[in-house]
Amino acid sequence: GDKYVAFGASVQQMLPSYYKQRIDPDIKAPMYNEFTASINHELFRDFNVGVQFIYREKKDTVSAILYDSNTKRYWNTYEKATDWWIPFTTIVPAAGSFPEQAVTMYFMSANAPAQMTAFANVPEAERIYSALELTFSKRMSHGWQLGGSFVWSQTKGNNTDDYGSVWGYSGAYQQANWFVNRYGYIGSDRPLVIKLFGTFTLPLQFLASFYYTHFSGSPWQ
């Protein structure tokens, strides 16, 4: 005969008694750790060069992740709930220059609890930016100035950086399959950024200036 199969989030989480449990009591604000090392040197009068290294990592990302109110247990990763997730490994065939790849995805077991989420810090969340920057600057003198920078960087993690993924109740980090093949370069990664600028004094006290930027990996839209 006909039967009803629950799909998606449990409606119980909208009840006042459950809704109040949807904020982790130990939640804390996300934070960034940053390390910067730089050196600057005036090679000759009015001309300065510099090199800088930047390392920045995001910690304590918050998101709505699977939570069982009965056992007070988060189960958004396989490692947290091996009894509620069933791994399934398959081979994705090679395509073009991409070799074949073994991929493991996860299905909820029959004894998994109702799908309820709670807003909490996600220790598995990763986001790291590192960069090497070279700069030069010729100060305004003798009627002209010139400067610029070259930045080689990478931004990697297991989350995109658009609003749809970072506003909290987006589904980011919510369940085990979020982490499948997720870690890598994210949307804001710009491997090379070049900036150049200059100003020149023209006859009759006119000034001419230019400003140039180049971003590799910048999206069209």
PDB file of C-alpha atoms in Angstrom:
ATOM      1  CA  GLY A   1       0.000   0.000   0.000  1.00  0.00           C
ATOM      2  CA  ASP A   2       0.895   3.654   0.113  1.00  0.00           C
ATOM      3  CA  LYS A   3       3.507   4.726   2.616  1.00  0.00           C
ATOM      4  CA  TYR A   4       5.016   8.002   3.781  1.00  0.00           C
ATOM      5  CA  VAL A   5       8.782   8.420   3.688  1.00  0.00           C
ATOM      6  CA  ALA A   6      10.210  11.466   5.444  1.00  0.00           C
ATOM      7  CA  PHE A   7      12.532  13.550   3.298  1.00  0.00           C
ATOM      8  CA  GLY A   8      14.660  16.499   4.297  1.00  0.00           C
ATOM      9  CA  ALA A   9      14.580  18.356   7.612  1.00  0.00           C
ATOM     10  CA  SER A  10      12.366  17.279  10.486  1.00  0.00           C
ATOM     11  CA  VAL A  11       9.369  19.543  11.164  1.00  0.00           C
ATOM     12  CA  GLN A  12      10.013  19.020  14.878  1.00  0.00           C
ATOM     13  CA  GLN A  13      12.815  21.552  14.788  1.00  0.00           C
ATOM     14  CA  MET A  14      10.244  24.300  14.285  1.00  0.00           C
ATOM     15  CA  LEU A  15       8.557  23.546  17.627  1.00  0.00           C
ATOM     16  CA  PRO A  16       9.521  26.003  20.415  1.00  0.00           C
ATOM     17  CA  SER A  17      10.916  23.199  22.574  1.00  0.00           C
ATOM     18  CA  TYR A  18      13.277  22.140  19.788  1.00  0.00           C
ATOM     19  CA  TYR A  19      13.946  25.534  18.266  1.00  0.00           C
ATOM     20  CA  LYS A  20      15.580  26.761  21.455  1.00  0.00           C
ATOM     21  CA  GLN A  21      18.125  23.955  21.144  1.00  0.00           C
ATOM     22  CA  ARG A  22      19.233  25.050  17.687  1.00  0.00           C
ATOM     23  CA  ILE A  23      21.937  27.382  18.984  1.00  0.00           C
ATOM     24  CA  ASP A  24      24.992  25.731  20.506  1.00  0.00           C
ATOM     25  CA  PRO A  25      25.401  27.151  24.052  1.00  0.00           C
ATOM     26  CA  ASP A  26      29.185  27.227  23.552  1.00  0.00           C
ATOM     27  CA  ILE A  27      29.110  29.007  20.193  1.00  0.00           C
ATOM     28  CA  LYS A  28      31.720  31.702  19.636  1.00  0.00           C
ATOM     29  CA  ALA A  29      32.441  34.267  16.949  1.00  0.00           C
ATOM     30  CA  PRO A  30      34.604  33.225  13.978  1.00  0.00           C
ATOM     31  CA  MET A  31      38.114  34.622  13.980  1.00  0.00           C
ATOM     32  CA  TYR A  32      41.116  35.045  11.706  1.00  0.00           C
ATOM     33  CA  ASN A  33      44.727  34.341  12.594  1.00  0.00           C
ATOM     34  CA  GLU A  34      47.191  36.252  10.435  1.00  0.00           C
ATOM     35  CA  PHE A  35      50.975  36.250  10.237  1.00  0.00           C
ATOM     36  CA  THR A  36      52.757  38.927   8.213  1.00  0.00           C
ATOM     37  CA  ALA A  37      56.508  39.319   7.647  1.00  0.00           C
ATOM     38  CA  SER A  38      57.891  42.115   5.506  1.00  0.00           C
ATOM     39  CA  ILE A  39      61.057  44.013   4.730  1.00  0.00           C
ATOM     40  CA  ASN A  40      61.457  47.350   2.950  1.00  0.00           C
ATOM     41  CA  HIS A  41      64.596  49.057   1.738  1.00  0.00           C
ATOM     42  CA  GLU A  42      65.355  52.352   0.027  1.00  0.00           C
ATOM     43  CA  LEU A  43      67.689  51.288  -2.762  1.00  0.00           C
ATOM     44  CA  PHE A  44      68.509  54.864  -3.657  1.00  0.00           C
ATOM     45  CA  ARG A  45      67.073  58.325  -3.134  1.00  0.00           C
ATOM     46  CA  ASP A  46      63.260  58.375  -3.561  1.00  0.00           C
ATOM     47  CA  PHE A  47      63.076  54.696  -4.611  1.00  0.00           C
ATOM     48  CA  ASN A  48      61.877  51.986  -2.241  1.00  0.00           C
ATOM     49  CA  VAL A  49      61.403  48.230  -2.730  1.00  0.00           C
ATOM     50  CA  GLY A  50      59.771  45.702  -0.443  1.00  0.00           C
ATOM     51  CA  VAL A  51      58.819  42.060  -0.055  1.00  0.00           C
ATOM     52  CA  GLN A  52      56.036  40.751   2.166  1.00  0.00           C
ATOM     53  CA  PHE A  53      54.701  37.311   3.100  1.00  0.00           C
ATOM     54  CA  ILE A  54      51.134  36.909   4.390  1.00  0.00           C
ATOM     55  CA  TYR A  55      49.489  33.843   5.923  1.00  0.00           C
ATOM     56  CA  ARG A  56      45.877  34.029   7.092  1.00  0.00           C
ATOM     57  CA  GLU A  57      43.548  31.285   8.313  1.00  0.00           C
ATOM     58  CA  LYS A  58      39.911  31.372   9.355  1.00  0.00           C
ATOM     59  CA  LYS A  59      38.848  29.537  12.501  1.00  0.00           C
ATOM     60  CA  ASP A  60      35.531  28.765  14.202  1.00  0.00           C
ATOM     61  CA  THR A  61      33.337  29.104  11.111  1.00  0.00           C
ATOM     62  CA  VAL A  62      29.683  28.834  12.095  1.00  0.00           C
ATOM     63  CA  SER A  63      26.958  26.998  10.224  1.00  0.00           C
ATOM     64  CA  ALA A  64      23.777  25.006  10.737  1.00  0.00           C
ATOM     65  CA  ILE A  65      24.868  21.351  10.933  1.00  0.00           C
ATOM     66  CA  LEU A  66      23.090  18.086  11.663  1.00  0.00           C
ATOM     67  CA  TYR A  67      22.352  17.674  15.359  1.00  0.00           C
ATOM     68  CA  ASP A  68      20.495  15.062  17.400  1.00  0.00           C
ATOM     69  CA  SER A  69      18.720  16.713  20.320  1.00  0.00           C
ATOM     70  CA  ASN A  70      18.173  13.397  22.120  1.00  0.00           C
ATOM     71  CA  THR A  71      21.836  12.447  22.375  1.00  0.00           C
ATOM     72  CA  LYS A  72      23.199  16.054  22.161  1.00  0.00           C
ATOM     73  CA  ARG A  73      25.371  14.847  19.302  1.00  0.00           C
ATOM     74  CA  TYR A  74      26.494  16.503  16.077  1.00  0.00           C
ATOM     75  CA  TRP A  75      26.616  14.153  13.099  1.00  0.00           C
ATOM     76  CA  ASN A  76      27.534  16.246  10.074  1.00  0.00           C
ATOM     77  CA  THR A  77      30.617  14.130   9.281  1.00  0.00           C
ATOM     78  CA  TYR A  78      31.140  10.404   8.908  1.00  0.00           C
ATOM     79  CA  GLU A  79      33.791  10.399  11.643  1.00  0.00           C
ATOM     80  CA  LYS A  80      31.297  11.788  14.174  1.00  0.00           C
ATOM     81  CA  ALA A  81      28.616   9.192  13.419  1.00  0.00           C
ATOM     82  CA  THR A  82      29.878   6.027  11.732  1.00  0.00           C
ATOM     83  CA  ASP A  83      26.704   4.295  12.917  1.00  0.00           C
ATOM     84  CA  TRP A  84      24.432   6.801  11.118  1.00  0.00           C
ATOM     85  CA  TRP A  85      26.301   7.095   7.813  1.00  0.00           C
ATOM     86  CA  ILE A  86      26.894   4.282   5.303  1.00  0.00           C
ATOM     87  CA  PRO A  87      29.912   4.914   3.029  1.00  0.00           C
ATOM     88  CA  PHE A  88      29.687   3.985  -0.645  1.00  0.00           C
ATOM     89  CA  THR A  89      32.836   4.075  -2.757  1.00  0.00           C
ATOM     90  CA  THR A  90      32.751   4.190  -6.533  1.00  0.00           C
ATOM     91  CA  ILE A  91      35.128   4.988  -9.386  1.00  0.00           C
ATOM     92  CA  VAL A  92      34.558   8.108 -11.458  1.00  0.00           C
ATOM     93  CA  PRO A  93      35.871   7.290 -14.969  1.00  0.00           C
ATOM     94  CA  ALA A  94      38.703   9.293 -16.518  1.00  0.00           C
ATOM     95  CA  ALA A  95      37.673  12.252 -18.658  1.00  0.00           C
ATOM     96  CA  GLY A  96      40.084  14.199 -20.839  1.00  0.00           C
ATOM     97  CA  SER A  97      43.154  15.111 -18.838  1.00  0.00           C
ATOM     98  CA  PHE A  98      41.491  14.071 -15.563  1.00  0.00           C
ATOM     99  CA  PRO A  99      42.403  10.532 -14.411  1.00  0.00           C
ATOM    100  CA  GLU A 100      39.892   8.149 -12.896  1.00  0.00           C
ATOM    101  CA  GLN A 101      39.218   8.832  -9.248  1.00  0.00           C
ATOM    102  CA  ALA A 102      37.841   6.832  -6.336  1.00  0.00           C
ATOM    103  CA  VAL A 103      35.083   8.807  -4.586  1.00  0.00           C
ATOM    104  CA  THR A 104      33.286   7.923  -1.366  1.00  0.00           C
ATOM    105  CA  MET A 105      29.845   9.334  -0.670  1.00  0.00           C
ATOM    106  CA  TYR A 106      27.570   8.694   2.307  1.00  0.00           C
ATOM    107  CA  PHE A 107      23.980   7.560   2.791  1.00  0.00           C
ATOM    108  CA  MET A 108      22.004   7.853   6.018  1.00  0.00           C
ATOM    109  CA  SER A 109      21.374   4.533   7.731  1.00  0.00           C
ATOM    110  CA  ALA A 110      17.888   3.378   8.728  1.00  0.00           C
ATOM    111  CA  ASN A 111      18.577   4.160  12.397  1.00  0.00           C
ATOM    112  CA  ALA A 112      19.758   7.727  11.758  1.00  0.00           C
ATOM    113  CA  PRO A 113      17.804  10.343  13.737  1.00  0.00           C
ATOM    114  CA  ALA A 114      15.432  12.891  12.238  1.00  0.00           C
ATOM    115  CA  GLN A 115      17.248  15.628  10.334  1.00  0.00           C
ATOM    116  CA  MET A 116      17.522  18.582  12.660  1.00  0.00           C
ATOM    117  CA  THR A 117      20.221  21.244  12.490  1.00  0.00           C
ATOM    118  CA  ALA A 118      21.836  23.424  15.127  1.00  0.00           C
ATOM    119  CA  PHE A 119      23.898  26.578  14.661  1.00  0.00           C
ATOM    120  CA  ALA A 120      27.432  25.830  15.879  1.00  0.00           C
ATOM    121  CA  ASN A 121      31.133  26.245  15.217  1.00  0.00           C
ATOM    122  CA  VAL A 122      32.481  23.777  12.671  1.00  0.00           C
ATOM    123  CA  PRO A 123      36.012  22.573  13.517  1.00  0.00           C
ATOM    124  CA  GLU A 124      36.287  20.808  10.137  1.00  0.00           C
ATOM    125  CA  ALA A 125      35.891  24.099   8.246  1.00  0.00           C
ATOM    126  CA  GLU A 126      39.073  25.243   6.512  1.00  0.00           C
ATOM    127  CA  ARG A 127      40.018  28.448   4.748  1.00  0.00           C
ATOM    128  CA  ILE A 128      43.634  29.535   4.239  1.00  0.00           C
ATOM    129  CA  TYR A 129      45.160  32.439   2.316  1.00  0.00           C
ATOM    130  CA  SER A 130      48.884  32.773   1.677  1.00  0.00           C
ATOM    131  CA  ALA A 131      50.673  35.326  -0.480  1.00  0.00           C
ATOM    132  CA  LEU A 132      54.034  36.706  -1.501  1.00  0.00           C
ATOM    133  CA  GLU A 133      54.036  40.390  -2.448  1.00  0.00           C
ATOM    134  CA  LEU A 134      56.757  42.426  -4.134  1.00  0.00           C
ATOM    135  CA  THR A 135      56.413  46.215  -4.139  1.00  0.00           C
ATOM    136  CA  PHE A 136      58.283  49.184  -5.512  1.00  0.00           C
ATOM    137  CA  SER A 137      57.678  52.916  -5.156  1.00  0.00           C
ATOM    138  CA  LYS A 138      59.412  55.928  -6.614  1.00  0.00           C
ATOM    139  CA  ARG A 139      58.231  58.958  -4.667  1.00  0.00           C
ATOM    140  CA  MET A 140      57.109  62.116  -6.455  1.00  0.00           C
ATOM    141  CA  SER A 141      60.272  64.036  -7.387  1.00  0.00           C
ATOM    142  CA  HIS A 142      61.695  65.618 -10.503  1.00  0.00           C
ATOM    143  CA  GLY A 143      58.175  65.747 -11.915  1.00  0.00           C
ATOM    144  CA  TRP A 144      57.141  62.087 -11.744  1.00  0.00           C
ATOM    145  CA  GLN A 145      56.268  59.173  -9.521  1.00  0.00           C
ATOM    146  CA  LEU A 146      55.828  55.452 -10.180  1.00  0.00           C
ATOM    147  CA  GLY A 147      54.815  52.465  -8.085  1.00  0.00           C
ATOM    148  CA  GLY A 148      53.282  49.044  -8.126  1.00  0.00           C
ATOM    149  CA  SER A 149      53.017  45.581  -6.668  1.00  0.00           C
ATOM    150  CA  PHE A 150      53.042  41.946  -7.764  1.00  0.00           C
ATOM    151  CA  VAL A 151      51.186  39.421  -5.603  1.00  0.00           C
ATOM    152  CA  TRP A 152      51.365  35.641  -6.006  1.00  0.00           C
ATOM    153  CA  SER A 153      48.794  33.977  -3.766  1.00  0.00           C
ATOM    154  CA  GLN A 154      46.452  31.076  -3.181  1.00  0.00           C
ATOM    155  CA  THR A 155      43.163  30.835  -1.315  1.00  0.00           C
ATOM    156  CA  LYS A 156      42.127  27.281  -0.438  1.00  0.00           C
ATOM    157  CA  GLY A 157      39.481  25.699   1.720  1.00  0.00           C
ATOM    158  CA  ASN A 158      36.383  23.522   1.841  1.00  0.00           C
ATOM    159  CA  ASN A 159      33.833  26.290   1.425  1.00  0.00           C
ATOM    160  CA  THR A 160      32.929  28.705  -1.303  1.00  0.00           C
ATOM    161  CA  ASP A 161      32.848  32.377  -0.392  1.00  0.00           C
ATOM    162  CA  ASP A 162      29.555  33.513  -1.870  1.00  0.00           C
ATOM    163  CA  TYR A 163      26.720  34.715   0.353  1.00  0.00           C
ATOM    164  CA  GLY A 164      24.710  31.576  -0.330  1.00  0.00           C
ATOM    165  CA  SER A 165      27.316  29.455   1.458  1.00  0.00           C
ATOM    166  CA  VAL A 166      28.433  31.620   4.372  1.00  0.00           C
ATOM    167  CA  TRP A 167      25.305  33.161   5.856  1.00  0.00           C
ATOM    168  CA  GLY A 168      24.885  30.383   8.425  1.00  0.00           C
ATOM    169  CA  TYR A 169      21.786  28.406   7.485  1.00  0.00           C
ATOM    170  CA  SER A 170      23.004  27.779   3.949  1.00  0.00           C
ATOM    171  CA  GLY A 171      23.720  24.056   4.086  1.00  0.00           C
ATOM    172  CA  ALA A 172      27.497  24.504   4.139  1.00  0.00           C
ATOM    173  CA  TYR A 173      29.095  21.764   6.284  1.00  0.00           C
ATOM    174  CA  GLN A 174      25.606  20.475   7.106  1.00  0.00           C
ATOM    175  CA  GLN A 175      26.123  16.794   6.324  1.00  0.00           C
ATOM    176  CA  ALA A 176      28.824  14.279   5.446  1.00  0.00           C
ATOM    177  CA  ASN A 177      28.625  14.632   1.647  1.00  0.00           C
ATOM    178  CA  TRP A 178      29.514  18.323   1.882  1.00  0.00           C
ATOM    179  CA  PHE A 179      33.154  17.324   2.446  1.00  0.00           C
ATOM    180  CA  VAL A 180      33.419  14.946  -0.537  1.00  0.00           C
ATOM    181  CA  ASN A 181      36.053  16.386  -2.934  1.00  0.00           C
ATOM    182  CA  ARG A 182      35.350  19.799  -1.396  1.00  0.00           C
ATOM    183  CA  TYR A 183      38.816  21.033  -0.394  1.00  0.00           C
ATOM    184  CA  GLY A 184      40.627  23.081  -3.035  1.00  0.00           C
ATOM    185  CA  TYR A 185      40.944  26.550  -4.568  1.00  0.00           C
ATOM    186  CA  ILE A 186      37.859  28.649  -3.816  1.00  0.00           C
ATOM    187  CA  GLY A 187      36.097  31.324  -5.845  1.00  0.00           C
ATOM    188  CA  SER A 188      38.059  34.300  -4.552  1.00  0.00           C
ATOM    189  CA  ASP A 189      41.430  32.738  -5.424  1.00  0.00           C
ATOM    190  CA  ARG A 190      43.507  35.105  -7.561  1.00  0.00           C
ATOM    191  CA  PRO A 191      46.880  33.459  -8.309  1.00  0.00           C
ATOM    192  CA  LEU A 192      48.424  36.661  -9.638  1.00  0.00           C
ATOM    193  CA  VAL A 193      47.498  40.288  -9.007  1.00  0.00           C
ATOM    194  CA  ILE A 194      49.464  43.155 -10.583  1.00  0.00           C
ATOM    195  CA  LYS A 195      48.957  46.841  -9.803  1.00  0.00           C
ATOM    196  CA  LEU A 196      50.852  49.718 -11.409  1.00  0.00           C
ATOM    197  CA  PHE A 197      50.366  53.469 -11.061  1.00  0.00           C
ATOM    198  CA  GLY A 198      52.179  56.639 -11.975  1.00  0.00           C
ATOM    199  CA  THR A 199      51.915  60.413 -12.288  1.00  0.00           C
ATOM    200  CA  PHE A 200      53.854  62.724 -14.572  1.00  0.00           C
ATOM    201  CA  THR A 201      54.077  66.507 -14.760  1.00  0.00           C
ATOM    202  CA  LEU A 202      53.346  67.907 -18.214  1.00  0.00           C
ATOM    203  CA  PRO A 203      53.979  71.391 -19.624  1.00  0.00           C
ATOM    204  CA  LEU A 204      51.658  74.183 -18.498  1.00  0.00           C
ATOM    205  CA  GLN A 205      51.331  72.461 -15.069  1.00  0.00           C
ATOM    206  CA  PHE A 206      49.120  69.640 -16.350  1.00  0.00           C
ATOM    207  CA  LEU A 207      49.354  66.243 -14.630  1.00  0.00           C
ATOM    208  CA  ALA A 208      48.924  62.871 -16.337  1.00  0.00           C
ATOM    209  CA  SER A 209      48.301  59.724 -14.307  1.00  0.00           C
ATOM    210  CA  PHE A 210      47.575  56.064 -14.957  1.00  0.00           C
ATOM    211  CA  TYR A 211      46.398  53.122 -12.899  1.00  0.00           C
ATOM    212  CA  TYR A 212      46.604  49.508 -14.120  1.00  0.00           C
ATOM    213  CA  THR A 213      45.387  46.268 -12.501  1.00  0.00           C
ATOM    214  CA  HIS A 214      45.526  42.651 -13.578  1.00  0.00           C
ATOM    215  CA  PHE A 215      43.741  39.788 -11.804  1.00  0.00           C
ATOM    216  CA  SER A 216      44.264  36.225 -12.985  1.00  0.00           C
ATOM    217  CA  GLY A 217      41.283  34.030 -12.208  1.00  0.00           C
ATOM    218  CA  SER A 218      38.860  36.949 -11.924  1.00  0.00           C
ATOM    219  CA  PRO A 219      35.323  35.903 -12.995  1.00  0.00           C
ATOM    220  CA  TRP A 220      33.631  37.518 -15.945  1.00  0.00           C
ATOM    221  CA  GLN A 221      30.445  38.380 -14.064  1.00  0.00           C
TER     222      GLN A 221
END
